[in-house]
Amino acid sequence: MKKGLLFSVMIIFAFSCAKQMDQKKESKSPILKEEKTPLVGGDLDEHGCKVSAGYTWSVLRKECIRVFQIGTRLNHYEQSGETATTSAFVIFENNGNKAELFLDTQKESIILERKSEGQPWVKDDWQLIPWKGYVLKKAEVIKYTGQ
């Protein structure tokens, strides 16, 4: 019984000494301190969307969405044998008069508007034309196509 009690006291003493030594090392040497890395999925953008989980803010819907799940994919229009591995996406307002364009080259989405059904959605020099799916032009140059 005395041996068991003595053994328990020795273990507790050893753990407390080891803990004190670790604390002294951390306080004396800032090099030994490790910075905590953020958890996967723990990043939020300014709207509260989890970017690492594939969410982005939609101005039209006023919520975080996954454009690759609900949007229409537009692939780069292949020119001179070049192939691209990324895509753009577009989502539409319920009445269809506004379209939100998510480009792989731009952080913020672009809101395109059309005057009537069958007409292209337009914003500055961007045009989304409903033709055999969709054709997206910038300054009269085809950039993306999709269905």
mmCIF file with all atom_site columns, C-alpha atoms in Angstrom:
data_model
loop_
_atom_site.group_PDB
_atom_site.id
_atom_site.type_symbol
_atom_site.label_atom_id
_atom_site.label_alt_id
_atom_site.label_comp_id
_atom_site.label_asym_id
_atom_site.label_entity_id
_atom_site.label_seq_id
_atom_site.pdbx_PDB_ins_code
_atom_site.Cartn_x
_atom_site.Cartn_y
_atom_site.Cartn_z
_atom_site.occupancy
_atom_site.B_iso_or_equiv
_atom_site.pdbx_formal_charge
_atom_site.auth_seq_id
_atom_site.auth_comp_id
_atom_site.auth_asym_id
_atom_site.auth_atom_id
_atom_site.pdbx_PDB_model_num
ATOM 1   C CA . MET A 1 1   ? 0.000   0.000  0.000   1.00 0.00 ? 1   MET A CA 1
ATOM 2   C CA . LYS A 1 2   ? 2.797   2.388  0.900   1.00 0.00 ? 2   LYS A CA 1
ATOM 3   C CA . LYS A 1 3   ? 4.612   1.488  -2.329  1.00 0.00 ? 3   LYS A CA 1
ATOM 4   C CA . GLY A 1 4   ? 1.503   2.273  -4.399  1.00 0.00 ? 4   GLY A CA 1
ATOM 5   C CA . LEU A 1 5   ? 1.051   5.635  -2.682  1.00 0.00 ? 5   LEU A CA 1
ATOM 6   C CA . LEU A 1 6   ? 4.725   6.492  -3.104  1.00 0.00 ? 6   LEU A CA 1
ATOM 7   C CA . PHE A 1 7   ? 4.574   5.513  -6.816  1.00 0.00 ? 7   PHE A CA 1
ATOM 8   C CA . SER A 1 8   ? 1.504   7.742  -7.367  1.00 0.00 ? 8   SER A CA 1
ATOM 9   C CA . VAL A 1 9   ? 3.187   10.725 -5.704  1.00 0.00 ? 9   VAL A CA 1
ATOM 10  C CA . MET A 1 10  ? 6.293   10.221 -7.874  1.00 0.00 ? 10  MET A CA 1
ATOM 11  C CA . ILE A 1 11  ? 4.223   10.170 -11.083 1.00 0.00 ? 11  ILE A CA 1
ATOM 12  C CA . ILE A 1 12  ? 2.336   13.341 -10.145 1.00 0.00 ? 12  ILE A CA 1
ATOM 13  C CA . PHE A 1 13  ? 5.633   15.062 -9.261  1.00 0.00 ? 13  PHE A CA 1
ATOM 14  C CA . ALA A 1 14  ? 7.225   14.026 -12.576 1.00 0.00 ? 14  ALA A CA 1
ATOM 15  C CA . PHE A 1 15  ? 4.274   15.357 -14.634 1.00 0.00 ? 15  PHE A CA 1
ATOM 16  C CA . SER A 1 16  ? 4.242   18.698 -12.800 1.00 0.00 ? 16  SER A CA 1
ATOM 17  C CA . CYS A 1 17  ? 8.004   19.136 -13.299 1.00 0.00 ? 17  CYS A CA 1
ATOM 18  C CA . ALA A 1 18  ? 7.716   18.358 -17.006 1.00 0.00 ? 18  ALA A CA 1
ATOM 19  C CA . LYS A 1 19  ? 4.879   20.861 -17.389 1.00 0.00 ? 19  LYS A CA 1
ATOM 20  C CA . GLN A 1 20  ? 6.866   23.594 -15.614 1.00 0.00 ? 20  GLN A CA 1
ATOM 21  C CA . MET A 1 21  ? 9.875   22.932 -17.862 1.00 0.00 ? 21  MET A CA 1
ATOM 22  C CA . ASP A 1 22  ? 7.705   23.255 -20.995 1.00 0.00 ? 22  ASP A CA 1
ATOM 23  C CA . GLN A 1 23  ? 6.263   26.538 -19.760 1.00 0.00 ? 23  GLN A CA 1
ATOM 24  C CA . LYS A 1 24  ? 9.756   27.932 -19.074 1.00 0.00 ? 24  LYS A CA 1
ATOM 25  C CA . LYS A 1 25  ? 10.934  26.945 -22.562 1.00 0.00 ? 25  LYS A CA 1
ATOM 26  C CA . GLU A 1 26  ? 7.962   28.698 -24.158 1.00 0.00 ? 26  GLU A CA 1
ATOM 27  C CA . SER A 1 27  ? 8.442   31.899 -22.183 1.00 0.00 ? 27  SER A CA 1
ATOM 28  C CA . LYS A 1 28  ? 12.238  32.071 -22.806 1.00 0.00 ? 28  LYS A CA 1
ATOM 29  C CA . SER A 1 29  ? 12.365  31.069 -26.458 1.00 0.00 ? 29  SER A CA 1
ATOM 30  C CA . PRO A 1 30  ? 9.808   32.567 -28.827 1.00 0.00 ? 30  PRO A CA 1
ATOM 31  C CA . ILE A 1 31  ? 11.280  30.415 -31.605 1.00 0.00 ? 31  ILE A CA 1
ATOM 32  C CA . LEU A 1 32  ? 9.792   27.297 -30.004 1.00 0.00 ? 32  LEU A CA 1
ATOM 33  C CA . LYS A 1 33  ? 6.282   28.743 -30.058 1.00 0.00 ? 33  LYS A CA 1
ATOM 34  C CA . GLU A 1 34  ? 4.159   27.433 -32.901 1.00 0.00 ? 34  GLU A CA 1
ATOM 35  C CA . GLU A 1 35  ? 1.524   29.589 -34.512 1.00 0.00 ? 35  GLU A CA 1
ATOM 36  C CA . LYS A 1 36  ? -1.868  28.018 -34.749 1.00 0.00 ? 36  LYS A CA 1
ATOM 37  C CA . THR A 1 37  ? -3.027  27.405 -38.291 1.00 0.00 ? 37  THR A CA 1
ATOM 38  C CA . PRO A 1 38  ? -6.705  28.007 -39.042 1.00 0.00 ? 38  PRO A CA 1
ATOM 39  C CA . LEU A 1 39  ? -8.934  24.979 -39.270 1.00 0.00 ? 39  LEU A CA 1
ATOM 40  C CA . VAL A 1 40  ? -10.127 23.890 -42.682 1.00 0.00 ? 40  VAL A CA 1
ATOM 41  C CA . GLY A 1 41  ? -13.576 25.340 -43.192 1.00 0.00 ? 41  GLY A CA 1
ATOM 42  C CA . GLY A 1 42  ? -12.934 27.968 -40.557 1.00 0.00 ? 42  GLY A CA 1
ATOM 43  C CA . ASP A 1 43  ? -12.415 30.812 -43.015 1.00 0.00 ? 43  ASP A CA 1
ATOM 44  C CA . LEU A 1 44  ? -15.247 33.237 -43.623 1.00 0.00 ? 44  LEU A CA 1
ATOM 45  C CA . ASP A 1 45  ? -15.394 36.058 -46.131 1.00 0.00 ? 45  ASP A CA 1
ATOM 46  C CA . GLU A 1 46  ? -16.843 39.500 -45.382 1.00 0.00 ? 46  GLU A CA 1
ATOM 47  C CA . HIS A 1 47  ? -20.386 38.126 -45.890 1.00 0.00 ? 47  HIS A CA 1
ATOM 48  C CA . GLY A 1 48  ? -19.896 35.112 -43.616 1.00 0.00 ? 48  GLY A CA 1
ATOM 49  C CA . CYS A 1 49  ? -19.532 32.581 -46.468 1.00 0.00 ? 49  CYS A CA 1
ATOM 50  C CA . LYS A 1 50  ? -17.162 29.638 -45.949 1.00 0.00 ? 50  LYS A CA 1
ATOM 51  C CA . VAL A 1 51  ? -14.835 29.988 -48.901 1.00 0.00 ? 51  VAL A CA 1
ATOM 52  C CA . SER A 1 52  ? -12.947 26.738 -48.256 1.00 0.00 ? 52  SER A CA 1
ATOM 53  C CA . ALA A 1 53  ? -16.253 24.863 -48.421 1.00 0.00 ? 53  ALA A CA 1
ATOM 54  C CA . GLY A 1 54  ? -16.982 26.358 -51.851 1.00 0.00 ? 54  GLY A CA 1
ATOM 55  C CA . TYR A 1 55  ? -19.439 29.066 -50.799 1.00 0.00 ? 55  TYR A CA 1
ATOM 56  C CA . THR A 1 56  ? -19.511 32.552 -52.278 1.00 0.00 ? 56  THR A CA 1
ATOM 57  C CA . TRP A 1 57  ? -21.829 35.519 -51.784 1.00 0.00 ? 57  TRP A CA 1
ATOM 58  C CA . SER A 1 58  ? -24.611 36.034 -54.307 1.00 0.00 ? 58  SER A CA 1
ATOM 59  C CA . VAL A 1 59  ? -25.779 39.620 -54.721 1.00 0.00 ? 59  VAL A CA 1
ATOM 60  C CA . LEU A 1 60  ? -28.966 38.480 -56.507 1.00 0.00 ? 60  LEU A CA 1
ATOM 61  C CA . ARG A 1 61  ? -29.968 35.904 -53.909 1.00 0.00 ? 61  ARG A CA 1
ATOM 62  C CA . LYS A 1 62  ? -28.510 37.749 -50.910 1.00 0.00 ? 62  LYS A CA 1
ATOM 63  C CA . GLU A 1 63  ? -27.094 34.519 -49.484 1.00 0.00 ? 63  GLU A CA 1
ATOM 64  C CA . CYS A 1 64  ? -24.052 32.259 -49.586 1.00 0.00 ? 64  CYS A CA 1
ATOM 65  C CA . ILE A 1 65  ? -24.255 29.815 -52.487 1.00 0.00 ? 65  ILE A CA 1
ATOM 66  C CA . ARG A 1 66  ? -22.188 27.187 -54.224 1.00 0.00 ? 66  ARG A CA 1
ATOM 67  C CA . VAL A 1 67  ? -22.196 28.423 -57.806 1.00 0.00 ? 67  VAL A CA 1
ATOM 68  C CA . PHE A 1 68  ? -20.973 25.079 -59.135 1.00 0.00 ? 68  PHE A CA 1
ATOM 69  C CA . GLN A 1 69  ? -24.127 23.429 -57.758 1.00 0.00 ? 69  GLN A CA 1
ATOM 70  C CA . ILE A 1 70  ? -26.808 25.912 -58.789 1.00 0.00 ? 70  ILE A CA 1
ATOM 71  C CA . GLY A 1 71  ? -25.209 27.954 -61.559 1.00 0.00 ? 71  GLY A CA 1
ATOM 72  C CA . THR A 1 72  ? -24.820 27.360 -65.258 1.00 0.00 ? 72  THR A CA 1
ATOM 73  C CA . ARG A 1 73  ? -21.218 26.496 -66.134 1.00 0.00 ? 73  ARG A CA 1
ATOM 74  C CA . LEU A 1 74  ? -19.543 28.547 -68.832 1.00 0.00 ? 74  LEU A CA 1
ATOM 75  C CA . ASN A 1 75  ? -16.287 27.146 -70.190 1.00 0.00 ? 75  ASN A CA 1
ATOM 76  C CA . HIS A 1 76  ? -13.483 29.177 -71.711 1.00 0.00 ? 76  HIS A CA 1
ATOM 77  C CA . TYR A 1 77  ? -13.908 29.570 -75.417 1.00 0.00 ? 77  TYR A CA 1
ATOM 78  C CA . GLU A 1 78  ? -10.938 27.739 -76.881 1.00 0.00 ? 78  GLU A CA 1
ATOM 79  C CA . GLN A 1 79  ? -8.812  29.932 -79.085 1.00 0.00 ? 79  GLN A CA 1
ATOM 80  C CA . SER A 1 80  ? -5.635  28.934 -80.931 1.00 0.00 ? 80  SER A CA 1
ATOM 81  C CA . GLY A 1 81  ? -5.413  25.527 -79.277 1.00 0.00 ? 81  GLY A CA 1
ATOM 82  C CA . GLU A 1 82  ? -5.328  26.846 -75.701 1.00 0.00 ? 82  GLU A CA 1
ATOM 83  C CA . THR A 1 83  ? -7.271  24.912 -73.090 1.00 0.00 ? 83  THR A CA 1
ATOM 84  C CA . ALA A 1 84  ? -8.301  26.300 -69.719 1.00 0.00 ? 84  ALA A CA 1
ATOM 85  C CA . THR A 1 85  ? -9.036  24.288 -66.606 1.00 0.00 ? 85  THR A CA 1
ATOM 86  C CA . THR A 1 86  ? -11.327 26.787 -64.874 1.00 0.00 ? 86  THR A CA 1
ATOM 87  C CA . SER A 1 87  ? -14.877 27.899 -65.579 1.00 0.00 ? 87  SER A CA 1
ATOM 88  C CA . ALA A 1 88  ? -17.180 30.828 -65.026 1.00 0.00 ? 88  ALA A CA 1
ATOM 89  C CA . PHE A 1 89  ? -20.733 30.461 -63.721 1.00 0.00 ? 89  PHE A CA 1
ATOM 90  C CA . VAL A 1 90  ? -23.949 32.388 -64.117 1.00 0.00 ? 90  VAL A CA 1
ATOM 91  C CA . ILE A 1 91  ? -27.147 32.364 -62.062 1.00 0.00 ? 91  ILE A CA 1
ATOM 92  C CA . PHE A 1 92  ? -30.401 34.065 -62.973 1.00 0.00 ? 92  PHE A CA 1
ATOM 93  C CA . GLU A 1 93  ? -32.952 36.099 -61.071 1.00 0.00 ? 93  GLU A CA 1
ATOM 94  C CA . ASN A 1 94  ? -36.370 34.438 -60.762 1.00 0.00 ? 94  ASN A CA 1
ATOM 95  C CA . ASN A 1 95  ? -37.945 36.672 -63.419 1.00 0.00 ? 95  ASN A CA 1
ATOM 96  C CA . GLY A 1 96  ? -34.887 36.215 -65.652 1.00 0.00 ? 96  GLY A CA 1
ATOM 97  C CA . ASN A 1 97  ? -34.140 39.888 -66.213 1.00 0.00 ? 97  ASN A CA 1
ATOM 98  C CA . LYS A 1 98  ? -30.930 39.868 -64.191 1.00 0.00 ? 98  LYS A CA 1
ATOM 99  C CA . ALA A 1 99  ? -27.999 37.481 -64.327 1.00 0.00 ? 99  ALA A CA 1
ATOM 100 C CA . GLU A 1 100 ? -25.105 37.273 -61.893 1.00 0.00 ? 100 GLU A CA 1
ATOM 101 C CA . LEU A 1 101 ? -21.801 36.364 -63.465 1.00 0.00 ? 101 LEU A CA 1
ATOM 102 C CA . PHE A 1 102 ? -19.036 34.696 -61.444 1.00 0.00 ? 102 PHE A CA 1
ATOM 103 C CA . LEU A 1 103 ? -15.746 34.862 -63.324 1.00 0.00 ? 103 LEU A CA 1
ATOM 104 C CA . ASP A 1 104 ? -12.678 32.864 -62.417 1.00 0.00 ? 104 ASP A CA 1
ATOM 105 C CA . THR A 1 105 ? -10.573 35.991 -62.965 1.00 0.00 ? 105 THR A CA 1
ATOM 106 C CA . GLN A 1 106 ? -12.540 38.340 -60.709 1.00 0.00 ? 106 GLN A CA 1
ATOM 107 C CA . LYS A 1 107 ? -13.299 38.406 -56.984 1.00 0.00 ? 107 LYS A CA 1
ATOM 108 C CA . GLU A 1 108 ? -16.626 40.241 -57.205 1.00 0.00 ? 108 GLU A CA 1
ATOM 109 C CA . SER A 1 109 ? -19.543 39.039 -59.314 1.00 0.00 ? 109 SER A CA 1
ATOM 110 C CA . ILE A 1 110 ? -20.983 41.104 -62.161 1.00 0.00 ? 110 ILE A CA 1
ATOM 111 C CA . ILE A 1 111 ? -24.715 41.847 -62.412 1.00 0.00 ? 111 ILE A CA 1
ATOM 112 C CA . LEU A 1 112 ? -25.956 41.804 -66.009 1.00 0.00 ? 112 LEU A CA 1
ATOM 113 C CA . GLU A 1 113 ? -29.421 43.067 -67.011 1.00 0.00 ? 113 GLU A CA 1
ATOM 114 C CA . ARG A 1 114 ? -31.619 42.595 -70.056 1.00 0.00 ? 114 ARG A CA 1
ATOM 115 C CA . LYS A 1 115 ? -34.485 44.697 -71.341 1.00 0.00 ? 115 LYS A CA 1
ATOM 116 C CA . SER A 1 116 ? -36.742 41.864 -72.481 1.00 0.00 ? 116 SER A CA 1
ATOM 117 C CA . GLU A 1 117 ? -36.896 38.115 -73.023 1.00 0.00 ? 117 GLU A CA 1
ATOM 118 C CA . GLY A 1 118 ? -34.660 36.866 -75.824 1.00 0.00 ? 118 GLY A CA 1
ATOM 119 C CA . GLN A 1 119 ? -32.331 39.850 -75.508 1.00 0.00 ? 119 GLN A CA 1
ATOM 120 C CA . PRO A 1 120 ? -28.780 39.595 -74.140 1.00 0.00 ? 120 PRO A CA 1
ATOM 121 C CA . TRP A 1 121 ? -27.920 40.457 -70.551 1.00 0.00 ? 121 TRP A CA 1
ATOM 122 C CA . VAL A 1 122 ? -25.518 43.414 -70.569 1.00 0.00 ? 122 VAL A CA 1
ATOM 123 C CA . LYS A 1 123 ? -23.157 45.272 -68.231 1.00 0.00 ? 123 LYS A CA 1
ATOM 124 C CA . ASP A 1 124 ? -20.563 47.683 -69.654 1.00 0.00 ? 124 ASP A CA 1
ATOM 125 C CA . ASP A 1 125 ? -18.708 45.703 -72.332 1.00 0.00 ? 125 ASP A CA 1
ATOM 126 C CA . TRP A 1 126 ? -19.956 42.274 -71.122 1.00 0.00 ? 126 TRP A CA 1
ATOM 127 C CA . GLN A 1 127 ? -22.800 40.532 -73.007 1.00 0.00 ? 127 GLN A CA 1
ATOM 128 C CA . LEU A 1 128 ? -24.397 37.212 -72.137 1.00 0.00 ? 128 LEU A CA 1
ATOM 129 C CA . ILE A 1 129 ? -26.215 36.052 -75.257 1.00 0.00 ? 129 ILE A CA 1
ATOM 130 C CA . PRO A 1 130 ? -28.813 33.253 -75.161 1.00 0.00 ? 130 PRO A CA 1
ATOM 131 C CA . TRP A 1 131 ? -27.767 31.250 -78.228 1.00 0.00 ? 131 TRP A CA 1
ATOM 132 C CA . LYS A 1 132 ? -27.420 27.434 -78.271 1.00 0.00 ? 132 LYS A CA 1
ATOM 133 C CA . GLY A 1 133 ? -27.018 27.730 -74.536 1.00 0.00 ? 133 GLY A CA 1
ATOM 134 C CA . TYR A 1 134 ? -25.080 30.868 -73.689 1.00 0.00 ? 134 TYR A CA 1
ATOM 135 C CA . VAL A 1 135 ? -22.255 32.863 -75.222 1.00 0.00 ? 135 VAL A CA 1
ATOM 136 C CA . LEU A 1 136 ? -20.414 35.371 -73.050 1.00 0.00 ? 136 LEU A CA 1
ATOM 137 C CA . LYS A 1 137 ? -18.630 38.182 -74.866 1.00 0.00 ? 137 LYS A CA 1
ATOM 138 C CA . LYS A 1 138 ? -16.429 40.984 -73.673 1.00 0.00 ? 138 LYS A CA 1
ATOM 139 C CA . ALA A 1 139 ? -15.958 43.834 -76.125 1.00 0.00 ? 139 ALA A CA 1
ATOM 140 C CA . GLU A 1 140 ? -17.378 41.679 -78.947 1.00 0.00 ? 140 GLU A CA 1
ATOM 141 C CA . VAL A 1 141 ? -14.840 38.885 -78.285 1.00 0.00 ? 141 VAL A CA 1
ATOM 142 C CA . ILE A 1 142 ? -16.213 35.484 -77.237 1.00 0.00 ? 142 ILE A CA 1
ATOM 143 C CA . LYS A 1 143 ? -14.738 34.555 -73.848 1.00 0.00 ? 143 LYS A CA 1
ATOM 144 C CA . TYR A 1 144 ? -16.994 31.734 -72.578 1.00 0.00 ? 144 TYR A CA 1
ATOM 145 C CA . THR A 1 145 ? -19.701 29.377 -73.831 1.00 0.00 ? 145 THR A CA 1
ATOM 146 C CA . GLY A 1 146 ? -21.983 26.929 -72.052 1.00 0.00 ? 146 GLY A CA 1
ATOM 147 C CA . GLN A 1 147 ? -25.412 25.350 -71.764 1.00 0.00 ? 147 GLN A CA 1
#
